[in-house]
Short mmCIF file of N, CA and C in Angstrom, two decimals:
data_model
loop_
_atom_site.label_atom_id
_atom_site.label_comp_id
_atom_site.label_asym_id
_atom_site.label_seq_id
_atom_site.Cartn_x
_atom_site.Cartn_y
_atom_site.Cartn_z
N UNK P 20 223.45 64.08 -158.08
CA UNK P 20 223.64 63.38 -156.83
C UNK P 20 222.94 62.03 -156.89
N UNK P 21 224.00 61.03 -156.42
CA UNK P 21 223.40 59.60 -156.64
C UNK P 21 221.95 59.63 -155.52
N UNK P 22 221.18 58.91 -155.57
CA UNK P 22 219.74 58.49 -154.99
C UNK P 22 220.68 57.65 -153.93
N UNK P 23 220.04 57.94 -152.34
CA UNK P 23 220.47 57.68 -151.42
C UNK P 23 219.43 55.78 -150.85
N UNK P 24 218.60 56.16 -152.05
CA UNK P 24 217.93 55.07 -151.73
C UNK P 24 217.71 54.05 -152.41
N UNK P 25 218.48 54.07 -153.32
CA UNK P 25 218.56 52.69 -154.20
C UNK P 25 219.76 52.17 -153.60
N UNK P 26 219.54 50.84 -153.51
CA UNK P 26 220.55 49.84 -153.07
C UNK P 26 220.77 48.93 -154.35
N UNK P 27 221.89 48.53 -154.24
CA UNK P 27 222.45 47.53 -155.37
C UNK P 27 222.43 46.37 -155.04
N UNK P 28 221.76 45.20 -155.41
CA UNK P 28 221.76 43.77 -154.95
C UNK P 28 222.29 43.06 -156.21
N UNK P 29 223.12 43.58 -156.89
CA UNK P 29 223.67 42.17 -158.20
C UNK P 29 224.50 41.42 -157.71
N UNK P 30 225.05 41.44 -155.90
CA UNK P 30 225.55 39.99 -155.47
C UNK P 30 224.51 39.16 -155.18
N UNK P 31 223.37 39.41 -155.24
CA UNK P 31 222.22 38.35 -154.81
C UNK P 31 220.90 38.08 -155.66
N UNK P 32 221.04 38.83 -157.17
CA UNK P 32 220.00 38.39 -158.22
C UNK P 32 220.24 36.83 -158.68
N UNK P 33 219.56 36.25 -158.85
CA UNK P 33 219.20 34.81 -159.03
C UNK P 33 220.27 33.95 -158.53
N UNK P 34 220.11 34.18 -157.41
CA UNK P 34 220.80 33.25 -156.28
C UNK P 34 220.02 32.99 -155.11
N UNK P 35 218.96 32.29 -155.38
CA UNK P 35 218.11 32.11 -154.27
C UNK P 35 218.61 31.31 -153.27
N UNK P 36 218.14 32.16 -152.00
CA UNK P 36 218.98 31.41 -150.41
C UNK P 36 220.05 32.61 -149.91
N UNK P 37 220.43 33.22 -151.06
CA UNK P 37 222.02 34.14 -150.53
C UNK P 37 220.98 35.44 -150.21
N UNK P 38 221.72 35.74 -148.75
CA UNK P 38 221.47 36.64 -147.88
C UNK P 38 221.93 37.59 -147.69
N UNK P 39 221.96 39.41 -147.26
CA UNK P 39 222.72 39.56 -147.14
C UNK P 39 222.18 40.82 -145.86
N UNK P 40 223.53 41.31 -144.87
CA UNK P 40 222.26 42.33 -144.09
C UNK P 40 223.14 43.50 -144.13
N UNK P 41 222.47 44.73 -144.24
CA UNK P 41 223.02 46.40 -144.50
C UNK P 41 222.62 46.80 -143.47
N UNK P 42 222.75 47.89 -142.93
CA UNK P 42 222.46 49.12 -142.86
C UNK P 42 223.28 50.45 -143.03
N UNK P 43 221.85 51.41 -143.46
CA UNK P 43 221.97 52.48 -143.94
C UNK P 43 221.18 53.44 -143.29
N UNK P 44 221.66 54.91 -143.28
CA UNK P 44 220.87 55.84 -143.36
C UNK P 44 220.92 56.70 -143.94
N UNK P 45 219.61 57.42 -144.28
CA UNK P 45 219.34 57.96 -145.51
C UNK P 45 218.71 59.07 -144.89
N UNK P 46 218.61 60.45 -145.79
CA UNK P 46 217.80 61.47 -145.15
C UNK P 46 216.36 61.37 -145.57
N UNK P 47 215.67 61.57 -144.89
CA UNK P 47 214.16 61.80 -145.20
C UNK P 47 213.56 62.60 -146.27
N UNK P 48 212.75 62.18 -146.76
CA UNK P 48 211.90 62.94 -148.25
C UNK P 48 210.98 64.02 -147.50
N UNK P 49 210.28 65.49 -148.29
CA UNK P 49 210.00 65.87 -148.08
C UNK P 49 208.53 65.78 -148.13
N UNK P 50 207.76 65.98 -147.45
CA UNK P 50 206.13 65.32 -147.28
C UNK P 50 205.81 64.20 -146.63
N UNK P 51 207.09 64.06 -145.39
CA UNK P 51 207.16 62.66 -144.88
C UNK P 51 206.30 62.78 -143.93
N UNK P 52 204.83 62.59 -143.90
CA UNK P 52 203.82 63.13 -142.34
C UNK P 52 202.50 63.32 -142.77
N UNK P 53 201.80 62.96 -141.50
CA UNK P 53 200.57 62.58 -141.92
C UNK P 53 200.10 63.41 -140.76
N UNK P 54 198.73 64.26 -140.81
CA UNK P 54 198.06 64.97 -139.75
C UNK P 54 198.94 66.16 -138.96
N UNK P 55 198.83 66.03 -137.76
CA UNK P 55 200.09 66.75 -137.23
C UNK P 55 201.04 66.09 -136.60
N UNK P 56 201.94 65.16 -136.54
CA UNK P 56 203.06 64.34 -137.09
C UNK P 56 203.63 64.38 -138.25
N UNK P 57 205.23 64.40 -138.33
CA UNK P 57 205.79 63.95 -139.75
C UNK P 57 207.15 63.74 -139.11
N UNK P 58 207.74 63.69 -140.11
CA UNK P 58 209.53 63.54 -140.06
C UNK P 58 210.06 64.45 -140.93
N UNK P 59 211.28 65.46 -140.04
CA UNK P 59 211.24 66.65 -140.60
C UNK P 59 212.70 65.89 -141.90
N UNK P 60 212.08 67.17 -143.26
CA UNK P 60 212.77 66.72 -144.11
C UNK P 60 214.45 67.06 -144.05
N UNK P 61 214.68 65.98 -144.65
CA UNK P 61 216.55 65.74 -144.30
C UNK P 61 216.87 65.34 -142.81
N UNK P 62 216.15 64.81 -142.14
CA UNK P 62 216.49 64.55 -141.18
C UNK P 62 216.93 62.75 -141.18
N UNK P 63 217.65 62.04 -140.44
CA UNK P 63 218.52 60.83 -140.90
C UNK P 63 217.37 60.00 -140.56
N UNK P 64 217.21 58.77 -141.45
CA UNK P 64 216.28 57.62 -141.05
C UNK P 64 217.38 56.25 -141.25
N UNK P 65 217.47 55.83 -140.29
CA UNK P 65 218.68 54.88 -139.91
C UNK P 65 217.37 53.09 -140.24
N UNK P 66 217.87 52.33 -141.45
CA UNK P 66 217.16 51.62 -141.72
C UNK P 66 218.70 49.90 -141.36
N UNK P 67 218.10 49.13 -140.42
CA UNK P 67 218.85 47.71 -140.29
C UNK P 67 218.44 46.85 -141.89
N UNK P 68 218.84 46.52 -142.79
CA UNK P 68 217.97 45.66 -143.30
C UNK P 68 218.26 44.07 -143.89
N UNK P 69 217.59 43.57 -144.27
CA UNK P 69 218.22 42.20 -144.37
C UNK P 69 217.77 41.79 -145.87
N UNK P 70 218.45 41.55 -147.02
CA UNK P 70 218.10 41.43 -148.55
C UNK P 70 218.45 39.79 -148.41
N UNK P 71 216.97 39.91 -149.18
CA UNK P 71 217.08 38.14 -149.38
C UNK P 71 216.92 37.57 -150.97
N UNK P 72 217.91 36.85 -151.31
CA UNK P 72 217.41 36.06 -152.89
C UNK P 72 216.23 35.48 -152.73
N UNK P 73 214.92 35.33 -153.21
CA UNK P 73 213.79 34.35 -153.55
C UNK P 73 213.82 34.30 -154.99
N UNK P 74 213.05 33.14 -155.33
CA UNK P 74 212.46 32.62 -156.92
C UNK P 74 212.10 34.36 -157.56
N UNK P 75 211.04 34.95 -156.66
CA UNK P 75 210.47 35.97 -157.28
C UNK P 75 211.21 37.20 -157.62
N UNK P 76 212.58 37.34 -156.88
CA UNK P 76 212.82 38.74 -156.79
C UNK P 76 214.03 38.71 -155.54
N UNK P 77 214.11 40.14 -155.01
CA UNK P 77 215.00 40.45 -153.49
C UNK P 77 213.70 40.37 -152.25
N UNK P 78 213.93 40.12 -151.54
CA UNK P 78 212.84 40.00 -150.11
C UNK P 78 213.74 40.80 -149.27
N UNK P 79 212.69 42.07 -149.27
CA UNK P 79 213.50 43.56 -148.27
C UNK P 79 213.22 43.20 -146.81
N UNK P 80 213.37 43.28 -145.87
CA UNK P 80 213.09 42.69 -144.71
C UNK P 80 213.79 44.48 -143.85
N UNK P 81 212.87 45.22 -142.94
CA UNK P 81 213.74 46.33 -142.62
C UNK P 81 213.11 46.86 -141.15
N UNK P 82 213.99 46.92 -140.16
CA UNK P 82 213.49 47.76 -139.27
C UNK P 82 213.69 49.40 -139.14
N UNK P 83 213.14 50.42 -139.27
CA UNK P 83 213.94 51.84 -139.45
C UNK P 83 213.40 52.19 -138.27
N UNK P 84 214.44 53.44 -138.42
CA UNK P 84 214.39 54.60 -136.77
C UNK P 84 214.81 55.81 -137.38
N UNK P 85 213.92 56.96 -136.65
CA UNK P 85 213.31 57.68 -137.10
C UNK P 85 213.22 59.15 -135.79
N UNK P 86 213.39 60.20 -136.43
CA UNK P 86 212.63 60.98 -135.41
C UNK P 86 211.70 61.92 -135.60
N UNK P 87 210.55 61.84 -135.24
CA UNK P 87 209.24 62.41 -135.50
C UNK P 87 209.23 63.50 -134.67
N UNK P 88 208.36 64.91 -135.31
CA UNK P 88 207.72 65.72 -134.72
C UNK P 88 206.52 66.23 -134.96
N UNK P 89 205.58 67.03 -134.12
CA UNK P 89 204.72 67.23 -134.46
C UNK P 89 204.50 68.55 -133.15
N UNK P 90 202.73 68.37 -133.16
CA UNK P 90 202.04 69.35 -131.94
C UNK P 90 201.22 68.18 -131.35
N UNK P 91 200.83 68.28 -130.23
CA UNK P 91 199.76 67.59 -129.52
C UNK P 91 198.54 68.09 -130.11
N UNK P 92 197.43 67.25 -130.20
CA UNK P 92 195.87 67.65 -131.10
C UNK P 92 195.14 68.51 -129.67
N UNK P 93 195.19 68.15 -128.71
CA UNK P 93 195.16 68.65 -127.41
C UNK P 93 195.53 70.45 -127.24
N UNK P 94 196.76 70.47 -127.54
CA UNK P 94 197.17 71.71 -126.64
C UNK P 94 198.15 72.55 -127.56
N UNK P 95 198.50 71.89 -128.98
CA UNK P 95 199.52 72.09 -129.90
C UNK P 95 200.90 72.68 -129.38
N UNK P 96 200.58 72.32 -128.04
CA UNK P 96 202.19 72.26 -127.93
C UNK P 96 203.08 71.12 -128.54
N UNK P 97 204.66 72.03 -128.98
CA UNK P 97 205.27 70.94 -129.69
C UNK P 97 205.58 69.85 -129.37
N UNK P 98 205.56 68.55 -129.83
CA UNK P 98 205.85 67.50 -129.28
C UNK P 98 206.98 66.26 -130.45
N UNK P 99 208.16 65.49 -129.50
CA UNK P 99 209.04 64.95 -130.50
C UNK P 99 208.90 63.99 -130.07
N UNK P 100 209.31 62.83 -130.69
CA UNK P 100 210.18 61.49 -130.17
C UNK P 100 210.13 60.67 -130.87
N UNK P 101 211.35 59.23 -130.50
CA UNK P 101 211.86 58.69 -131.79
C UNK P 101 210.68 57.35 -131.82
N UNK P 102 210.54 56.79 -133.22
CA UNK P 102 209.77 55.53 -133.35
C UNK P 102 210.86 55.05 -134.02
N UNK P 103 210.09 53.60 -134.06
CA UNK P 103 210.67 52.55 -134.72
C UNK P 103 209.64 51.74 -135.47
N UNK P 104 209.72 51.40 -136.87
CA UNK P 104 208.30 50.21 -137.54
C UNK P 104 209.70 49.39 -138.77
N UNK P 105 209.02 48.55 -138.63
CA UNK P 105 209.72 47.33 -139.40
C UNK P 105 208.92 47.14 -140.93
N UNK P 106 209.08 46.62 -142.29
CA UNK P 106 208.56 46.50 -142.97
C UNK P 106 209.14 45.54 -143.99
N UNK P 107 208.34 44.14 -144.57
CA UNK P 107 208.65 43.60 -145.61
C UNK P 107 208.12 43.49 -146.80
N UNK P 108 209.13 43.94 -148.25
CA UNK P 108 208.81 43.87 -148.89
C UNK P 108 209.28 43.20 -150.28
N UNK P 109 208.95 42.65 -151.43
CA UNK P 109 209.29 41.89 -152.53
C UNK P 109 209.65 43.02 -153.67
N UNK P 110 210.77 42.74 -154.16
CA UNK P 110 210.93 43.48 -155.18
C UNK P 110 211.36 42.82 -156.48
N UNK P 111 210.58 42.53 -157.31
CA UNK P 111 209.80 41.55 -158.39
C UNK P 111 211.15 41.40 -159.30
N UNK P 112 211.82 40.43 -159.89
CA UNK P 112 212.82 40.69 -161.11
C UNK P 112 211.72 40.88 -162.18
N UNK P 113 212.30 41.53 -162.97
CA UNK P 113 210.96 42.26 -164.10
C UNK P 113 210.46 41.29 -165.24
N UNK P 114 211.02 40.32 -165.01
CA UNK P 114 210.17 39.08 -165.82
C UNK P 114 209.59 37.83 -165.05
N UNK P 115 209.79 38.06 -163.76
CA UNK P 115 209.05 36.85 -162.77
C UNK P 115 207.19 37.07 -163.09
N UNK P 116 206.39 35.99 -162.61
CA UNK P 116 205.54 36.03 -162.75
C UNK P 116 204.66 37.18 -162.04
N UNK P 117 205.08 37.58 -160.70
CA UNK P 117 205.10 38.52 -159.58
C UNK P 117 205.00 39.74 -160.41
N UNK P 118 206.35 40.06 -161.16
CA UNK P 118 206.42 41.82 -161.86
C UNK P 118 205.02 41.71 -162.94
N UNK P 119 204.92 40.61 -163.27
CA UNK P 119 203.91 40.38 -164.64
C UNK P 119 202.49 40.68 -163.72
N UNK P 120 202.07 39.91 -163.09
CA UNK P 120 200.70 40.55 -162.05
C UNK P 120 200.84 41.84 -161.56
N UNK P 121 201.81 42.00 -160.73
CA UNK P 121 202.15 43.62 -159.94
C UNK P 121 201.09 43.49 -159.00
N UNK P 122 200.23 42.49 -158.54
CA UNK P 122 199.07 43.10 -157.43
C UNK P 122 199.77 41.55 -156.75
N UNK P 123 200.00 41.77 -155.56
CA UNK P 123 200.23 40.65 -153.85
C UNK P 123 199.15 40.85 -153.40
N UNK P 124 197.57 40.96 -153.90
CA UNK P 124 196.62 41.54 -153.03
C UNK P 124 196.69 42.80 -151.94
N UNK P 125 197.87 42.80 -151.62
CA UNK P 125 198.24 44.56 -150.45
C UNK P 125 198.47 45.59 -151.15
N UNK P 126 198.96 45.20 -152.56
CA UNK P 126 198.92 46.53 -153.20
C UNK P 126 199.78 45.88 -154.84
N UNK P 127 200.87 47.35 -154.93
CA UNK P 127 201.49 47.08 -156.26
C UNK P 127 202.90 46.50 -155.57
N UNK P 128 203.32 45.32 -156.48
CA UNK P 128 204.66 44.73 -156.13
C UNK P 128 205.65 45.67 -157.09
N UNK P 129 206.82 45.90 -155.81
CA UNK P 129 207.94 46.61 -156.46
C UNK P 129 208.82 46.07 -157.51
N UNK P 130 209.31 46.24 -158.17
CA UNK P 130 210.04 45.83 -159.91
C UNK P 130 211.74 45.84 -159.36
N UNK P 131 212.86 45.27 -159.26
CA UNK P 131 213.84 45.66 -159.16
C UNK P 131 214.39 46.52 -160.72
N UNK P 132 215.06 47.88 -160.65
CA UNK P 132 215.44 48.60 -161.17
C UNK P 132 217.00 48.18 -161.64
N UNK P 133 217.38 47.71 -162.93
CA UNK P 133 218.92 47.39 -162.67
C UNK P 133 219.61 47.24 -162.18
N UNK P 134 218.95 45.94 -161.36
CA UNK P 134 219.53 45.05 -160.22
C UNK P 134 219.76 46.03 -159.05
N UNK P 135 219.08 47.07 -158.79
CA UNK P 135 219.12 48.05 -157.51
C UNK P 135 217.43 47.86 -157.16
N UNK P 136 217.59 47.78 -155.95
CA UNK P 136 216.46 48.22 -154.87
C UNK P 136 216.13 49.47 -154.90
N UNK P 137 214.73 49.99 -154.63
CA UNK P 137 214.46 51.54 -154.54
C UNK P 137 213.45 51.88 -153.28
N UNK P 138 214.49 52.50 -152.33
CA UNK P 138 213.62 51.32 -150.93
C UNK P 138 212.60 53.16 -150.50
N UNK P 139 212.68 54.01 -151.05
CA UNK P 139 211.76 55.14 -150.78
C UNK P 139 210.13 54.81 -150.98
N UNK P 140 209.81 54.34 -151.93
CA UNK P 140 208.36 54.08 -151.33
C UNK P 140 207.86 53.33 -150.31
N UNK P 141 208.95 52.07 -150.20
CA UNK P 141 208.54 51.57 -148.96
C UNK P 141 208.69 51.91 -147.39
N UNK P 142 210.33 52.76 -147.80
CA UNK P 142 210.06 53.29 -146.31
C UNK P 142 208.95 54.28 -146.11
N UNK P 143 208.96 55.03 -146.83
CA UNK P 143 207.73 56.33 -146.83
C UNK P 143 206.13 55.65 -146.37
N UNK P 144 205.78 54.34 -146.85
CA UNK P 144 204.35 53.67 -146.63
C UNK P 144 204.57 53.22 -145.04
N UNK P 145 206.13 53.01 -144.90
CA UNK P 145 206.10 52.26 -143.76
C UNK P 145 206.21 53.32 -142.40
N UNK P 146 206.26 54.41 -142.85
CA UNK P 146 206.92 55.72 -141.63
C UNK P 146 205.02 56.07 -141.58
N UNK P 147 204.45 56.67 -142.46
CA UNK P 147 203.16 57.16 -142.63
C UNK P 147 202.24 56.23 -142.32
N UNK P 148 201.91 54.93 -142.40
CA UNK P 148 200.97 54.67 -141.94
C UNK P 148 201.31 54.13 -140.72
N UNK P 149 202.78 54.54 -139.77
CA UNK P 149 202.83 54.17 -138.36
C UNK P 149 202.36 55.07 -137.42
N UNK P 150 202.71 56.52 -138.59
CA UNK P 150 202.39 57.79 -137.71
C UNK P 150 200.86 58.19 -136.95
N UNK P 151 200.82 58.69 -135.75
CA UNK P 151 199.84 59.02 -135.29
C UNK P 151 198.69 60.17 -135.97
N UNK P 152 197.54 60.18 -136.45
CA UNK P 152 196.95 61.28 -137.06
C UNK P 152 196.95 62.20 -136.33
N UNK P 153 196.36 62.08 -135.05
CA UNK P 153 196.47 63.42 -134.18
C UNK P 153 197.28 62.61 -133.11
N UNK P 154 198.74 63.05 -132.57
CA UNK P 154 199.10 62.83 -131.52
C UNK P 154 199.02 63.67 -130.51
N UNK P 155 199.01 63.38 -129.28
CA UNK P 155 198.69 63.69 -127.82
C UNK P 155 200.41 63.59 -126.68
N UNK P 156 200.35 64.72 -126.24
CA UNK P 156 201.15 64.69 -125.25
C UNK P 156 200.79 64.14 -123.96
N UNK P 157 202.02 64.46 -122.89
CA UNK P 157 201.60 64.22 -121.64
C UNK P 157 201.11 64.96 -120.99
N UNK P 158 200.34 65.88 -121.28
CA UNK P 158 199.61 66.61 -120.45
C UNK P 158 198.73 66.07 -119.65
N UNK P 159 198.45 67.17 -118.12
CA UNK P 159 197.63 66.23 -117.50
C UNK P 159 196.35 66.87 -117.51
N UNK P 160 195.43 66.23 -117.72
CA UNK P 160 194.05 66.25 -118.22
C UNK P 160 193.27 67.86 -117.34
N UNK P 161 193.56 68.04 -116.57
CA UNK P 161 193.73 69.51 -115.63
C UNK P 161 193.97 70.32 -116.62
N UNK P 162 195.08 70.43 -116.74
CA UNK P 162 196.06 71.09 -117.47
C UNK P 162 195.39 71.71 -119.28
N UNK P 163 194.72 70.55 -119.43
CA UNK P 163 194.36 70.77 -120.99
C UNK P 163 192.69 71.64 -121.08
N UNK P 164 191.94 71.47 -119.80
CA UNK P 164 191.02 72.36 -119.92
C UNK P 164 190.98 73.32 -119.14
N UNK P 165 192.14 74.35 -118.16
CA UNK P 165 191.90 74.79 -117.59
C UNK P 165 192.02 76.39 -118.41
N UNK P 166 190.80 76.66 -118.99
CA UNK P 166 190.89 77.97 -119.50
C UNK P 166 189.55 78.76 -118.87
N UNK P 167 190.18 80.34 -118.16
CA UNK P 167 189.56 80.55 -117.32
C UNK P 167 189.12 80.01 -115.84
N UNK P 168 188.43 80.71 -115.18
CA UNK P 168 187.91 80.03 -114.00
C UNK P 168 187.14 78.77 -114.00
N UNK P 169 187.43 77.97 -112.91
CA UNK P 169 186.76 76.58 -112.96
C UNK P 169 185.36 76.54 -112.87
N UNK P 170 184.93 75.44 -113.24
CA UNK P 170 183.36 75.47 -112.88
C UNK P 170 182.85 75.20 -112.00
N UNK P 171 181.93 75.41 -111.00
CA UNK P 171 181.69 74.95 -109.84
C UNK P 171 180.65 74.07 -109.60
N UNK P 172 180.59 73.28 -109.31
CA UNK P 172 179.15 72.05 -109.23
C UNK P 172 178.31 73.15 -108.99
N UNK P 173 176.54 72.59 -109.53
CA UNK P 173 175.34 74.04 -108.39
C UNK P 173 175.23 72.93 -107.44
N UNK P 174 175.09 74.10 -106.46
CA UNK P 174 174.44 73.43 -104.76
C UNK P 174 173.36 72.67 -105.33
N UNK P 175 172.97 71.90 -104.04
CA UNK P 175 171.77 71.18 -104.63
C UNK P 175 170.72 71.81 -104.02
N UNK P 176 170.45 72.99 -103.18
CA UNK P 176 169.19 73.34 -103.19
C UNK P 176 168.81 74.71 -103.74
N UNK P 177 169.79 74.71 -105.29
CA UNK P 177 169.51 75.80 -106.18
C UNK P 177 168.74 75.27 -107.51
N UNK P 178 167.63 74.37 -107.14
CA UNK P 178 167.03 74.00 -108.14
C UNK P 178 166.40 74.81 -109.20
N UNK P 179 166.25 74.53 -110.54
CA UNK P 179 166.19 75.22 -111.42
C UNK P 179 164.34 75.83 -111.46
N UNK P 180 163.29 76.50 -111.44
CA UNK P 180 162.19 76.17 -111.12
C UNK P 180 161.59 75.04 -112.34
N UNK P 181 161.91 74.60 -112.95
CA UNK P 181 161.12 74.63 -114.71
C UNK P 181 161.26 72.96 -113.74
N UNK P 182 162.14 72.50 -112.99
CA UNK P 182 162.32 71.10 -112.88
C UNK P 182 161.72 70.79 -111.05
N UNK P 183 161.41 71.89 -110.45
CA UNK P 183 161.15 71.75 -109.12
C UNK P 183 160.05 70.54 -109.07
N UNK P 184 159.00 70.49 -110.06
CA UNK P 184 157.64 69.62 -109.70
C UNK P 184 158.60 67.71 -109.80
N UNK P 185 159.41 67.91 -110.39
CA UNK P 185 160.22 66.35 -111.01
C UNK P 185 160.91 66.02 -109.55
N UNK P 186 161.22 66.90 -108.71
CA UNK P 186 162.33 66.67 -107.23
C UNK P 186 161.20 66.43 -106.52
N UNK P 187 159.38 66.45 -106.52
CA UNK P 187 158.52 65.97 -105.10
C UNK P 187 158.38 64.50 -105.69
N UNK P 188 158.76 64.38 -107.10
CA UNK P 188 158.57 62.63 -107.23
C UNK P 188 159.32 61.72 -106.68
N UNK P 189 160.73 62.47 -106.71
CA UNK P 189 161.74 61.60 -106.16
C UNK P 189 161.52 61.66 -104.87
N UNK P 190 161.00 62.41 -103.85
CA UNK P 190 160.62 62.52 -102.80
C UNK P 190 159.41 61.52 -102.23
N UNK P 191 158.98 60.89 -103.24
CA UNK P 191 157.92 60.06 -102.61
C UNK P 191 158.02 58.89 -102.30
N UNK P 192 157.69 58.02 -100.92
CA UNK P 192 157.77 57.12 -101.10
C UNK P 192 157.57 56.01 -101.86
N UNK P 193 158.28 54.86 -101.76
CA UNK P 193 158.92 53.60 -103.30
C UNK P 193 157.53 53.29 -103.14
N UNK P 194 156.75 52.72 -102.21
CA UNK P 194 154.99 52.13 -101.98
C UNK P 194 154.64 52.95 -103.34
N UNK P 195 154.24 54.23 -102.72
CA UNK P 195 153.25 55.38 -103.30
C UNK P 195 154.15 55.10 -104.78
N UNK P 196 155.17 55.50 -104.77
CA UNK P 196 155.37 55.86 -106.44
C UNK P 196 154.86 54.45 -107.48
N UNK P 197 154.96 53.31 -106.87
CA UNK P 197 155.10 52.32 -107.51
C UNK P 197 153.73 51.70 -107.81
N UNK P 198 152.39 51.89 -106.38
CA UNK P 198 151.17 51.82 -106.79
C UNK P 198 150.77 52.74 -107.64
N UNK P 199 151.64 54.36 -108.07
CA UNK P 199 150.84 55.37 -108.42
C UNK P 199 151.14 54.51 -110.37
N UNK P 200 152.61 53.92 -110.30
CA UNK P 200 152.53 53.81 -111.39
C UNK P 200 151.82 52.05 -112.24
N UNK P 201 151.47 51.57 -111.28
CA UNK P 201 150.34 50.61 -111.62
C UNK P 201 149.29 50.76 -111.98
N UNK P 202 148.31 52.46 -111.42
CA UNK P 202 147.21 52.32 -111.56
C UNK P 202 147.64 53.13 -112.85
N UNK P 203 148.36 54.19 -113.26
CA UNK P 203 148.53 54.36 -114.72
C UNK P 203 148.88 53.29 -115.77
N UNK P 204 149.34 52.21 -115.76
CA UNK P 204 149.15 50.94 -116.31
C UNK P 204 147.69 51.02 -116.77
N UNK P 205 146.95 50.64 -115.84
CA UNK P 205 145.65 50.15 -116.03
C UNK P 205 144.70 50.90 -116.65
#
């Protein structure tokens, strides 16, 4: 089975300026998820993208959409919904100066493969580091601690004894407390 994710650009290898825009969707790889979030595998990732000739290579330009699931870190109830993250990237002709370094400072620059694009690592960097580590539902904050009976404030004249002597300070007048704590100064 052909790779759903290599794209063919030999209308636009060393033709810098020529443009061209796709889209595709492709099913998702398996291990697509980070924490409790992912994207379930084989599920469609619908990518807009725009391939560009430069000096160096193809310039991937891509917005994808996606549908994520997971549990809330909260309440692990299940939780879905769709994102969207955009991502650009260079994919080096294998004798440009670019494939010869391989480091853009952000990482390793991609190599074009016989004049095909191989756009799975980038979508995969670009889905995972959008994803939430622990995502959170809408629960309402009630809702997420109510296990068992509630707690009840203590009255306030169920003072604890260990703290009773600390409640006649606050009881004293601001004068008194404030000369008492001058002459301990001195």
């Amino acid at each position: 089975m052909a790779n759903p994710y290599l794209i063919n650009v030999h209308d636009l290898v060393g033709k810098p300026g020529a443009m061209r825009s796709l889209q595709v969707t492709v099913p998702a790889e398996a291990d697509l998820g980070v924490g409790l979030a992912r994207v379930a595998e084989g599920s469609p990732i619908e990518a807009d993208l725009r391939l560009e000739s430069v000096h160096e290579g193809i310039l991937v330009t891509a917005t994808i959409d996606f549908a994520v699931v997971g549990e809330s870190s909260r309440t692990l109830e299940p939780l879905s919904w769709r994102d969207e993250v955009e991502f650009r990237d260079l994919f080096a002709y294998p004798d440009s100066e670019a494939a010869l370094t391989r480091d853009d400072g952000d990482g390793e620059i991609q190599v074009l493969q016989n004049e095909h694009v191989d756009l799975s690592q980038s979508i995969r960097d670009a889905i995972v580091l959008n994803l939430p580590l622990k995502p959170v539902g809408d629960e309402p904050a009630a809702e997420i601690y109510s296990i068992g009976d509630p707690i009840e404030p203590a009255v306030a004249d169920e003072i604890d004894p260990r703290w009773a002597d600390l409640g006649k300070l606050a009881q004293l007048p601001n004068d008194a407390s404030s000369s008492r704590a001058d002459s301990e100064k001195e």
